[in-house]
Amino acid sequence: MSMPIAFYICLTLILSIFYGIDGYFYHRLVQCRYSSKDLHGIEFIDSYYFNQAEYVRFNSTVGKYVGYTEYGVKNAEAWNRDYLAQELGELERVCKPSADIDYSAVLDKTVEPHVRLSSVTPPSGRHPAMLMCSAYDFYPKPIRVTWLRDGHEVKSDVTSTEELANGDWYYQIHSHLEYTPKSGEKISCMVEHISLTEPMMYHWDPSLPEAERNKIAIGASGLVLGTILALAGLIYYKKKSSGVL
Ligand SMILES: *[C@@H]1O[C@H](CO)[C@@H](O)[C@H](O)[C@H]1NC(C)=O
């Protein structure tokens, strides 16, 4: 399994100026973008935003500032005159020397997804049933979630979210399969991720929905615990009444 991996490390400078309830929001995002350990394709990106819209960007591959608004274009002209040499040097000064640290601290790490397969209510559509395969808390972002019906990949009636950032470096994704159950068939969700040495398969067990199984498990545990306590009480009572204790 090979997956394209693109990472970036960001340093964000945020400055916001508030006027009453509504505010104006300015921020600058400085990134070293790594796409491989040998530093091939490394990029330095320096972006300026006003109210979330990027108005000027320096891209080391382009080699100059480019403006996206009238104000951005004006700034780009001035900065290309005054700061270009300095900005061109940032790749060598900042990104390349920090690559080792960034790779060992973050980029080389991989964390396996926790996967849950569940039955969910389908949208009123062509099929009466829907399964959801959710992968949680994995890193890095690239992942592949596919559905198999009796060992064959299913492409139709499958929808998936993007890889959603938790905001804590980890990601989650949810893939849905709408289907019409057939007796005896085997439905599986397959997850491929760089943290896994081989694709992981999760087989759908249609016998009982998980919530029902949980209720039965809780009920059974309660019954066992109750029986033990009742027996213990009974033995205690018997011994006490027969004068042993
Ligand atoms: C930087 O510019 C190069 C060349 O145009 C482009 O391929 C790359 O996607 C740009 N990077 C970013 C982050 O915009």
Coordinates of N, CA and C and ligand atoms in Angstrom, one line a residue:
M1 N 0.9 -1.2 0.0 CA 0.0 0.0 0.0 C 0.9 1.2 0.0
S2 N 0.7 2.1 -1.0 CA 1.5 3.3 -0.9 C 0.5 4.5 -1.0
M3 N 0.8 5.4 -0.2 CA -0.1 6.6 -0.1 C 0.7 7.9 -0.2
P4 N 0.2 8.9 -0.9 CA 1.0 10.1 -1.0 C 0.9 10.8 0.4
I5 N 2.0 11.3 0.8 CA 2.0 11.9 2.2 C 2.5 13.3 2.0
A6 N 1.7 14.3 2.4 CA 2.1 15.6 2.4 C 1.9 16.2 3.8
F7 N 2.9 16.7 4.4 CA 2.7 17.2 5.7 C 3.1 18.7 5.8
Y8 N 2.6 19.4 6.7 CA 3.2 20.7 7.0 C 3.2 21.0 8.4
I9 N 4.1 21.8 8.8 CA 4.2 22.3 10.1 C 3.9 23.8 10.1
C10 N 3.1 24.2 10.9 CA 2.7 25.6 10.9 C 3.1 26.4 12.1
L11 N 3.3 27.6 11.9 CA 3.5 28.5 13.0 C 2.6 29.7 12.7
T12 N 1.7 29.9 13.6 CA 0.7 30.9 13.3 C 0.8 32.1 14.2
L13 N 0.8 33.2 13.6 CA 0.8 34.5 14.3 C -0.6 35.1 14.2
I14 N -1.2 35.4 15.2 CA -2.6 35.9 15.2 C -2.7 37.2 15.9
L15 N -3.3 38.1 15.2 CA -3.5 39.4 15.8 C -4.9 39.8 15.5
S16 N -5.7 40.1 16.5 CA -7.0 40.5 16.1 C -7.4 41.9 16.8
I17 N -8.1 42.7 16.0 CA -8.4 44.0 16.5 C -9.9 44.1 16.6
F18 N -10.4 44.3 17.8 CA -11.9 44.3 17.9 C -12.5 45.7 18.0
Y19 N -13.5 45.9 17.3 CA -14.3 47.1 17.3 C -15.7 46.7 17.7
G20 N -16.1 46.9 19.0 CA -17.4 46.5 19.5 C -17.5 45.0 19.4
I21 N -18.7 44.5 19.0 CA -19.0 43.1 19.0 C -18.3 42.5 17.7
D22 N -18.5 43.1 16.6 CA -17.9 42.6 15.4 C -16.4 42.9 15.4
G23 N -15.7 42.1 14.7 CA -14.2 42.3 14.8 C -13.6 42.2 13.4
Y24 N -12.4 42.7 13.3 CA -11.6 42.5 12.2 C -10.5 41.5 12.6
F25 N -10.2 40.6 11.7 CA -9.3 39.5 12.1 C -8.2 39.4 11.2
Y26 N -7.0 39.6 11.7 CA -5.8 39.5 10.9 C -5.0 38.3 11.3
H27 N -4.5 37.5 10.4 CA -3.5 36.5 10.8 C -2.5 36.2 9.7
R28 N -1.4 35.7 10.2 CA -0.3 35.3 9.2 C 0.0 33.9 9.5
L29 N 0.1 33.1 8.4 CA 0.4 31.7 8.6 C 1.7 31.4 7.9
V30 N 2.7 30.9 8.7 CA 4.0 30.6 8.1 C 4.2 29.1 8.1
Q31 N 4.5 28.5 7.0 CA 4.5 27.1 6.9 C 5.8 26.6 6.3
C32 N 6.4 25.5 6.8 CA 7.4 24.7 6.2 C 6.6 23.5 5.7
R33 N 6.6 23.3 4.4 CA 5.8 22.1 4.0 C 6.8 21.0 3.5
Y34 N 6.7 19.9 4.1 CA 7.6 18.8 3.8 C 6.8 17.7 3.0
S35 N 7.4 17.2 1.9 CA 6.7 16.1 1.3 C 7.6 14.8 1.3
S36 N 8.9 14.9 1.6 CA 9.6 13.7 1.8 C 10.9 14.0 2.6
K37 N 11.4 13.0 3.2 CA 12.5 13.1 4.2 C 13.8 13.6 3.5
D38 N 13.9 13.3 2.2 CA 15.2 13.8 1.6 C 15.0 15.3 1.2
L39 N 13.9 15.9 1.7 CA 13.7 17.3 1.5 C 13.3 17.7 0.1
H40 N 13.1 16.7 -0.7 CA 12.6 16.9 -2.1 C 11.2 17.6 -2.0
G41 N 11.0 18.6 -2.8 CA 9.7 19.3 -2.8 C 9.4 20.1 -1.6
I42 N 10.4 20.4 -0.8 CA 10.2 21.2 0.4 C 9.8 22.7 0.0
E43 N 8.8 23.2 0.7 CA 8.4 24.6 0.4 C 8.2 25.4 1.7
F44 N 8.5 26.7 1.5 CA 8.3 27.7 2.5 C 7.1 28.6 2.0
I45 N 6.1 28.7 2.8 CA 4.9 29.4 2.5 C 4.6 30.5 3.6
D46 N 4.5 31.7 3.2 CA 4.2 32.8 4.1 C 2.9 33.5 3.7
S47 N 1.8 33.3 4.4 CA 0.5 33.8 3.9 C 0.0 34.8 4.9
Y48 N -0.6 35.8 4.3 CA -1.3 36.9 5.1 C -2.8 36.9 4.9
Y49 N -3.5 37.0 5.9 CA -5.0 37.0 5.8 C -5.7 38.2 6.5
F50 N -6.7 38.6 5.9 CA -7.6 39.6 6.5 C -9.0 39.1 6.5
N51 N -9.6 39.0 7.7 CA -10.9 38.3 7.8 C -11.0 37.0 7.1
Q52 N -10.0 36.2 7.3 CA -9.9 34.8 6.8 C -9.6 34.7 5.3
A53 N -9.6 35.8 4.6 CA -9.3 35.8 3.2 C -7.8 36.0 3.0
E54 N -7.1 35.1 2.3 CA -5.7 35.3 2.1 C -5.5 36.4 1.0
Y55 N -4.7 37.4 1.3 CA -4.5 38.5 0.3 C -3.1 38.6 -0.3
V56 N -2.2 38.0 0.4 CA -0.8 37.9 -0.3 C -0.1 36.7 0.3
R57 N 0.7 36.1 -0.6 CA 1.4 34.9 -0.2 C 2.8 34.8 -0.9
F58 N 3.8 34.5 0.0 CA 5.1 34.1 -0.6 C 5.2 32.6 -0.7
N59 N 5.5 32.1 -1.8 CA 5.7 30.7 -2.1 C 7.1 30.5 -2.6
S60 N 7.9 29.7 -1.8 CA 9.4 29.6 -2.2 C 9.6 29.0 -3.6
T61 N 8.6 28.2 -4.0 CA 8.7 27.5 -5.3 C 8.5 28.6 -6.4
V62 N 7.6 29.5 -6.1 CA 7.3 30.6 -7.1 C 8.5 31.6 -7.0
G63 N 9.0 31.8 -5.7 CA 10.1 32.7 -5.6 C 9.8 34.1 -5.4
K64 N 8.5 34.4 -5.2 CA 8.2 35.8 -4.9 C 6.8 35.9 -4.2
Y65 N 6.5 37.1 -3.8 CA 5.1 37.3 -3.2 C 4.1 37.5 -4.3
V66 N 2.9 37.0 -4.2 CA 1.9 37.2 -5.1 C 0.7 37.7 -4.4
G67 N 0.1 38.8 -4.9 CA -1.1 39.4 -4.2 C -2.4 38.9 -4.8
Y68 N -3.4 38.7 -4.0 CA -4.7 38.2 -4.5 C -5.8 39.3 -4.4
T69 N -5.5 40.4 -3.8 CA -6.5 41.5 -3.8 C -5.7 42.7 -4.2
E70 N -6.4 43.9 -4.4 CA -5.7 45.1 -4.8 C -4.7 45.4 -3.8
Y71 N -5.1 45.3 -2.5 CA -4.2 45.6 -1.4 C -3.0 44.6 -1.4
G72 N -3.3 43.4 -1.6 CA -2.3 42.3 -1.7 C -1.3 42.5 -2.8
V73 N -1.8 42.9 -3.9 CA -0.9 43.2 -5.1 C 0.0 44.3 -4.8
K74 N -0.5 45.4 -4.1 CA 0.4 46.5 -3.8 C 1.4 46.1 -2.8
N75 N 1.0 45.3 -1.8 CA 2.0 44.8 -0.8 C 3.1 43.9 -1.5
A76 N 2.6 43.0 -2.4 CA 3.5 42.1 -3.0 C 4.6 42.9 -3.8
E77 N 4.1 43.9 -4.5 CA 5.1 44.8 -5.2 C 6.2 45.3 -4.3
A78 N 5.7 45.9 -3.2 CA 6.6 46.5 -2.3 C 7.6 45.5 -1.6
W79 N 7.0 44.4 -1.2 CA 7.7 43.4 -0.4 C 8.7 42.7 -1.4
N80 N 8.3 42.5 -2.6 CA 9.3 41.9 -3.6 C 10.5 42.7 -3.8
R81 N 10.3 44.0 -3.6 CA 11.4 45.0 -3.7 C 12.3 44.9 -2.4
D82 N 11.6 44.9 -1.3 CA 12.3 45.2 0.0 C 12.7 43.9 0.7
Y83 N 11.9 42.8 0.7 CA 12.1 41.7 1.6 C 12.4 40.4 0.8
L84 N 12.6 40.4 -0.5 CA 12.6 39.2 -1.2 C 13.8 38.3 -0.8
A85 N 15.0 39.0 -0.7 CA 16.2 38.2 -0.4 C 16.0 37.5 1.0
Q86 N 15.5 38.2 1.9 CA 15.3 37.6 3.3 C 14.3 36.5 3.2
E87 N 13.2 36.7 2.5 CA 12.2 35.6 2.4 C 12.7 34.4 1.6
L88 N 13.5 34.7 0.6 CA 14.1 33.5 -0.2 C 15.0 32.7 0.7
G89 N 15.6 33.3 1.7 CA 16.5 32.6 2.6 C 15.9 31.8 3.7
E90 N 14.5 32.0 3.9 CA 13.9 31.3 5.0 C 13.9 29.8 4.8
L91 N 13.8 29.3 3.6 CA 13.8 27.9 3.4 C 15.1 27.2 3.9
E92 N 16.2 27.9 3.7 CA 17.5 27.4 4.2 C 17.7 27.7 5.7
R93 N 17.2 28.8 6.1 CA 17.4 29.2 7.5 C 16.5 28.5 8.5
V94 N 15.2 28.3 8.1 CA 14.3 27.8 9.0 C 13.9 26.3 8.7
C95 N 13.4 26.1 7.4 CA 12.8 24.9 7.1 C 13.7 23.7 7.1
K96 N 14.9 23.9 6.4 CA 15.8 22.7 6.2 C 16.4 22.3 7.6
P97 N 16.9 23.3 8.4 CA 17.5 22.9 9.7 C 16.4 22.3 10.6
S98 N 15.1 22.6 10.5 CA 14.2 22.0 11.5 C 13.6 20.7 11.0
A99 N 14.0 20.3 9.8 CA 13.3 19.1 9.2 C 13.5 17.9 10.1
D100 N 14.8 17.7 10.6 CA 15.0 16.5 11.4 C 14.2 16.5 12.7
I101 N 14.0 17.6 13.3 CA 13.2 17.7 14.5 C 11.8 17.5 14.2
D102 N 11.3 18.1 13.1 CA 9.9 18.0 12.7 C 9.5 16.5 12.4
Y103 N 10.5 15.9 11.7 CA 10.2 14.5 11.3 C 10.2 13.6 12.6
S104 N 11.2 13.8 13.5 CA 11.2 12.9 14.6 C 10.2 13.2 15.6
A105 N 9.8 14.5 15.7 CA 8.8 14.8 16.8 C 7.4 14.6 16.3
V106 N 7.1 14.7 15.0 CA 5.7 14.6 14.5 C 5.6 13.7 13.3
L107 N 6.3 14.1 12.2 CA 6.0 13.6 10.9 C 6.2 12.1 10.8
D108 N 7.2 11.5 11.5 CA 7.5 10.1 11.4 C 6.5 9.3 12.3
K109 N 5.7 9.9 13.1 CA 4.9 9.2 14.0 C 3.6 8.7 13.2
T110 N 3.2 7.5 13.6 CA 1.9 7.0 13.1 C 1.1 6.4 14.2
V111 N -0.2 6.7 14.1 CA -1.1 6.2 15.2 C -2.3 5.4 14.5
E112 N -2.5 4.2 14.9 CA -3.5 3.4 14.4 C -4.9 3.9 14.6
P113 N -5.8 3.8 13.7 CA -7.2 4.2 13.9 C -7.9 3.2 14.8
H114 N -8.9 3.7 15.6 CA -9.8 2.8 16.3 C -11.0 2.7 15.4
V115 N -11.5 1.5 15.0 CA -12.5 1.4 14.1 C -13.8 0.9 14.7
R116 N -14.9 1.5 14.3 CA -16.2 0.9 14.8 C -17.2 0.8 13.7
L117 N -17.8 -0.3 13.6 CA -18.7 -0.6 12.5 C -20.1 -0.6 13.2
S118 N -21.1 0.2 12.7 CA -22.4 0.2 13.3 C -23.5 0.3 12.3
S119 N -24.7 0.0 12.7 CA -25.8 0.1 11.8 C -26.5 1.4 12.1
V120 N -26.8 2.2 11.1 CA -27.4 3.5 11.3 C -28.7 3.6 10.5
T121 N -29.5 4.5 10.8 CA -30.8 4.7 10.0 C -30.4 5.3 8.6
P122 N -30.9 4.6 7.6 CA -30.6 5.1 6.2 C -31.5 6.3 5.9
P123 N -31.0 7.2 5.0 CA -31.9 8.3 4.6 C -32.9 7.6 3.7
S124 N -34.1 8.1 3.7 CA -35.2 7.4 2.9 C -34.7 7.4 1.5
G125 N -34.4 6.2 1.0 CA -33.8 6.1 -0.4 C -34.1 4.8 -0.9
R126 N -33.1 4.3 -1.7 CA -33.3 3.0 -2.4 C -33.2 1.8 -1.5
H127 N -32.4 2.0 -0.5 CA -32.1 0.8 0.3 C -32.6 0.9 1.8
P128 N -33.0 -0.2 2.3 CA -33.6 -0.2 3.7 C -32.5 -0.2 4.8
A129 N -31.3 -0.4 4.5 CA -30.3 -0.6 5.6 C -29.0 0.3 5.3
M130 N -28.4 0.7 6.3 CA -27.1 1.4 6.1 C -26.1 1.1 7.3
L131 N -24.9 0.9 6.9 CA -23.8 0.7 7.9 C -22.9 1.9 7.8
M132 N -22.3 2.1 9.0 CA -21.3 3.2 9.1 C -20.0 2.6 9.6
C133 N -18.9 2.9 8.9 CA -17.6 2.4 9.4 C -16.9 3.7 9.8
S134 N -16.6 3.8 11.1 CA -15.9 5.0 11.6 C -14.5 4.7 12.1
A135 N -13.5 5.5 11.6 CA -12.2 5.3 12.1 C -11.8 6.6 12.9
Y136 N -11.3 6.4 14.1 CA -11.1 7.5 15.0 C -9.6 7.6 15.4
D137 N -9.2 8.8 15.6 CA -7.9 9.1 16.3 C -6.7 8.5 15.6
F138 N -6.6 8.6 14.3 CA -5.5 8.1 13.6 C -4.6 9.3 13.1
Y139 N -3.3 9.0 12.8 CA -2.4 10.0 12.3 C -1.3 9.2 11.5
P140 N -0.9 9.7 10.4 CA -1.3 10.9 9.7 C -2.6 10.8 9.0
K141 N -2.9 11.9 8.2 CA -4.2 12.0 7.6 C -4.6 11.0 6.6
P142 N -3.7 10.6 5.6 CA -4.2 9.8 4.5 C -4.7 8.4 5.0
I143 N -5.8 8.0 4.6 CA -6.4 6.7 5.0 C -7.3 6.3 3.8
R144 N -7.6 5.0 3.8 CA -8.5 4.4 2.8 C -9.5 3.5 3.5
V145 N -10.8 3.8 3.4 CA -11.8 3.0 4.0 C -12.7 2.5 2.8
T146 N -12.8 1.2 2.7 CA -13.5 0.6 1.6 C -14.5 -0.5 2.1
W147 N -15.5 -0.8 1.3 CA -16.5 -1.8 1.7 C -16.4 -3.0 0.8
L148 N -16.5 -4.2 1.4 CA -16.5 -5.4 0.7 C -17.8 -6.2 0.9
R149 N -18.3 -6.7 -0.1 CA -19.5 -7.6 0.0 C -19.1 -8.9 -0.5
D150 N -19.0 -9.9 0.3 CA -18.5 -11.3 0.0 C -17.2 -11.2 -0.7
G151 N -16.3 -10.3 -0.1 CA -14.9 -10.2 -0.6 C -14.7 -9.3 -1.8
H152 N -15.8 -8.8 -2.4 CA -15.6 -7.9 -3.6 C -15.9 -6.5 -3.2
E153 N -15.1 -5.6 -3.7 CA -15.2 -4.2 -3.3 C -16.5 -3.6 -3.9
V154 N -17.2 -2.9 -3.0 CA -18.4 -2.2 -3.4 C -18.1 -0.7 -3.7
K155 N -18.5 -0.2 -4.8 CA -18.2 1.2 -5.1 C -19.5 2.0 -5.0
S156 N -20.6 1.4 -5.4 CA -21.9 2.2 -5.5 C -22.5 2.3 -4.1
D157 N -23.3 3.3 -3.9 CA -24.1 3.5 -2.6 C -23.1 3.7 -1.4
V158 N -21.9 4.1 -1.7 CA -21.0 4.4 -0.7 C -20.7 5.9 -0.6
T159 N -20.8 6.5 0.6 CA -20.5 7.9 0.8 C -19.6 8.0 2.0
S160 N -18.7 9.0 1.9 CA -17.8 9.1 3.0 C -17.5 10.6 3.3
T161 N -17.2 10.9 4.6 CA -16.8 12.2 4.9 C -15.3 12.4 4.4
E162 N -14.8 13.6 4.5 CA -13.4 13.8 4.4 C -12.7 13.2 5.6
E163 N -11.4 13.3 5.6 CA -10.7 13.0 6.9 C -10.9 14.3 7.7
L164 N -11.6 14.2 8.9 CA -11.9 15.3 9.7 C -10.8 15.5 10.8
A165 N -10.3 16.7 10.9 CA -9.3 17.0 11.9 C -10.0 17.1 13.3
N166 N -9.6 16.4 14.2 CA -10.1 16.5 15.6 C -9.7 17.9 16.2
G167 N -8.5 18.4 15.7 CA -8.0 19.6 16.3 C -6.9 19.2 17.3
D168 N -6.6 17.9 17.5 CA -5.6 17.5 18.4 C -4.5 16.7 17.7
W169 N -4.3 17.0 16.4 CA -3.4 16.3 15.5 C -4.0 15.0 15.0
Y170 N -5.0 14.5 15.6 CA -5.6 13.2 15.1 C -6.8 13.5 14.2
Y171 N -7.1 12.5 13.4 CA -8.2 12.6 12.4 C -9.3 11.5 12.6
Q172 N -10.4 11.8 12.1 CA -11.5 10.7 12.0 C -12.2 10.8 10.7
I173 N -12.7 9.7 10.3 CA -13.5 9.6 9.0 C -14.6 8.6 9.2
H174 N -15.7 8.9 8.4 CA -16.9 8.1 8.5 C -17.4 7.7 7.1
S175 N -17.4 6.4 6.9 CA -17.9 6.0 5.6 C -19.2 5.2 5.7
H176 N -20.1 5.5 4.8 CA -21.4 4.9 4.9 C -21.7 4.0 3.7
L177 N -22.3 2.8 3.9 CA -22.8 1.9 2.9 C -24.3 1.7 3.0
E178 N -25.0 2.1 1.9 CA -26.4 1.8 1.9 C -26.6 0.5 1.2
Y179 N -27.4 -0.4 1.7 CA -27.6 -1.7 1.1 C -28.9 -2.4 1.4
T180 N -29.2 -3.4 0.6 CA -30.4 -4.2 0.8 C -29.8 -5.5 1.3
P181 N -30.1 -5.9 2.6 CA -29.5 -7.1 3.1 C -29.9 -8.4 2.3
K182 N -29.0 -9.2 2.1 CA -29.2 -10.5 1.5 C -28.8 -11.6 2.5
S183 N -29.5 -12.7 2.6 CA -29.2 -13.7 3.6 C -27.9 -14.4 3.2
G184 N -27.1 -14.6 4.2 CA -25.8 -15.3 4.0 C -24.7 -14.5 3.5
E185 N -24.9 -13.3 3.2 CA -23.8 -12.5 2.6 C -22.9 -11.9 3.8
K186 N -21.7 -11.6 3.4 CA -20.8 -11.1 4.4 C -20.3 -9.7 4.0
I187 N -20.6 -8.7 4.8 CA -20.2 -7.3 4.6 C -19.1 -6.9 5.5
S188 N -18.1 -6.4 4.9 CA -16.9 -6.0 5.7 C -16.4 -4.6 5.3
C189 N -15.8 -3.9 6.3 CA -15.2 -2.6 6.1 C -13.7 -2.8 6.2
M190 N -13.0 -2.3 5.2 CA -11.5 -2.5 5.1 C -10.9 -1.2 5.3
V191 N -9.9 -1.1 6.2 CA -9.2 0.1 6.5 C -7.7 0.0 6.2
E192 N -7.2 0.9 5.4 CA -5.8 0.9 5.1 C -5.2 2.2 5.6
H193 N -4.1 2.0 6.3 CA -3.4 3.2 6.9 C -2.0 2.9 7.1
I194 N -1.2 3.9 7.0 CA 0.3 3.7 7.1 C 0.7 3.1 8.4
S195 N -0.1 3.3 9.5 CA 0.2 2.7 10.8 C 0.0 1.2 10.8
L196 N -0.7 0.6 9.8 CA -1.0 -0.8 9.8 C -0.1 -1.5 8.8
T197 N 0.4 -2.7 9.3 CA 1.3 -3.4 8.4 C 0.4 -4.1 7.3
E198 N -0.8 -4.4 7.6 CA -1.7 -4.9 6.5 C -3.1 -4.3 6.7
P199 N -3.9 -4.4 5.6 CA -5.2 -3.8 5.8 C -6.0 -4.5 6.9
M200 N -6.8 -3.7 7.6 CA -7.6 -4.3 8.7 C -9.0 -4.5 8.2
M201 N -9.6 -5.7 8.5 CA -10.9 -6.0 8.1 C -11.9 -6.0 9.3
Y202 N -13.0 -5.4 9.1 CA -14.0 -5.4 10.2 C -15.3 -6.0 9.6
H203 N -15.7 -7.1 10.1 CA -16.9 -7.8 9.5 C -18.2 -7.5 10.3
W204 N -19.2 -7.2 9.5 CA -20.5 -6.8 10.1 C -21.2 -8.1 10.6
D205 N -21.6 -8.0 11.9 CA -22.3 -9.2 12.5 C -23.7 -8.7 12.6
P206 N -24.6 -9.2 11.7 CA -26.0 -8.7 11.7 C -26.9 -9.2 12.8
S207 N -26.3 -10.2 13.6 CA -27.2 -10.9 14.5 C -28.0 -9.9 15.4
L208 N -27.3 -9.1 16.1 CA -28.0 -8.1 17.0 C -27.3 -6.8 16.9
P209 N -28.0 -5.7 16.9 CA -27.3 -4.4 16.9 C -26.5 -4.2 18.2
E210 N -25.5 -3.4 18.1 CA -24.6 -3.3 19.3 C -25.3 -2.8 20.5
A211 N -26.2 -1.9 20.4 CA -27.0 -1.3 21.5 C -27.7 -2.5 22.2
E212 N -28.3 -3.4 21.4 CA -29.1 -4.5 22.0 C -28.1 -5.4 22.7
R213 N -27.0 -5.7 22.1 CA -26.0 -6.6 22.7 C -25.6 -6.0 24.0
N214 N -25.3 -4.7 24.0 CA -24.9 -4.1 25.3 C -26.0 -4.2 26.4
K215 N -27.2 -4.0 26.0 CA -28.3 -4.2 27.0 C -28.3 -5.6 27.6
I216 N -28.2 -6.6 26.7 CA -28.2 -7.9 27.1 C -27.0 -8.2 28.0
A217 N -25.8 -7.7 27.7 CA -24.6 -7.9 28.4 C -24.8 -7.2 29.8
I218 N -25.3 -6.0 29.9 CA -25.5 -5.4 31.2 C -26.5 -6.1 32.0
G219 N -27.6 -6.6 31.4 CA -28.6 -7.3 32.1 C -28.0 -8.6 32.6
A220 N -27.2 -9.3 31.8 CA -26.7 -10.6 32.3 C -25.7 -10.4 33.4
S221 N -24.9 -9.3 33.3 CA -23.9 -9.0 34.4 C -24.7 -8.7 35.7
G222 N -25.8 -8.0 35.6 CA -26.6 -7.7 36.8 C -27.1 -8.9 37.4
L223 N -27.6 -9.8 36.5 CA -28.2 -11.1 37.0 C -27.1 -11.9 37.8
V224 N -25.9 -12.0 37.2 CA -24.8 -12.8 37.8 C -24.5 -12.2 39.1
L225 N -24.3 -10.9 39.1 CA -23.9 -10.2 40.4 C -24.9 -10.4 41.5
G226 N -26.2 -10.2 41.0 CA -27.3 -10.3 42.0 C -27.4 -11.7 42.6
T227 N -27.2 -12.7 41.7 CA -27.2 -14.1 42.2 C -26.1 -14.4 43.2
I228 N -24.9 -13.9 42.9 CA -23.8 -14.1 43.8 C -24.1 -13.4 45.2
L229 N -24.6 -12.2 45.1 CA -24.9 -11.5 46.4 C -26.0 -12.2 47.1
A230 N -27.0 -12.7 46.4 CA -28.1 -13.4 47.1 C -27.6 -14.7 47.8
L231 N -26.7 -15.4 47.0 CA -26.1 -16.7 47.6 C -25.3 -16.4 48.8
A232 N -24.4 -15.3 48.7 CA -23.6 -15.0 49.8 C -24.4 -14.6 51.0
G233 N -25.5 -13.9 50.8 CA -26.4 -13.5 51.9 C -27.1 -14.7 52.5
L234 N -27.5 -15.6 51.6 CA -28.1 -16.8 52.1 C -27.2 -17.7 53.0
I235 N -26.0 -17.8 52.5 CA -25.0 -18.6 53.2 C -24.7 -18.0 54.6
Y236 N -24.5 -16.7 54.5 CA -24.3 -15.9 55.8 C -25.4 -16.1 56.8
Y237 N -26.6 -16.0 56.3 CA -27.8 -16.2 57.1 C -27.9 -17.6 57.7
K238 N -27.6 -18.5 56.9 CA -27.7 -20.0 57.3 C -26.7 -20.2 58.5
K239 N -25.5 -19.7 58.2 CA -24.4 -20.0 59.2 C -24.7 -19.3 60.5
K240 N -25.2 -18.1 60.3 CA -25.5 -17.3 61.5 C -26.6 -17.9 62.3
S241 N -27.7 -18.4 61.6 CA -28.8 -18.9 62.3 C -28.5 -20.3 62.9
S242 N -27.5 -21.0 62.3 CA -27.1 -22.3 62.9 C -26.0 -22.1 64.0
G243 N -25.7 -20.9 64.3 CA -24.8 -20.6 65.4 C -23.3 -20.8 65.1
V244 N -22.9 -20.9 63.8 CA -21.5 -21.1 63.5 C -20.8 -19.7 63.7
L245 N -21.4 -18.6 63.3 CA -20.8 -17.3 63.4 C -21.2 -16.7 64.8
Ligands
LIG1 C1 3.7 26.9 -4.6 O1 3.9 27.0 -6.0 C2 4.1 25.8 -6.7 C3 4.4 26.2 -8.1 O2 3.5 27.1 -8.7 C4 2.8 25.0 -6.6 O3 2.9 23.8 -7.3 C5 2.5 24.8 -5.1 O4 1.3 24.1 -5.0 C6 2.4 26.1 -4.4 N1 2.3 25.8 -3.0 C7 1.3 26.3 -2.2 C8 1.2 25.8 -0.8 O5 0.5 27.1 -2.7

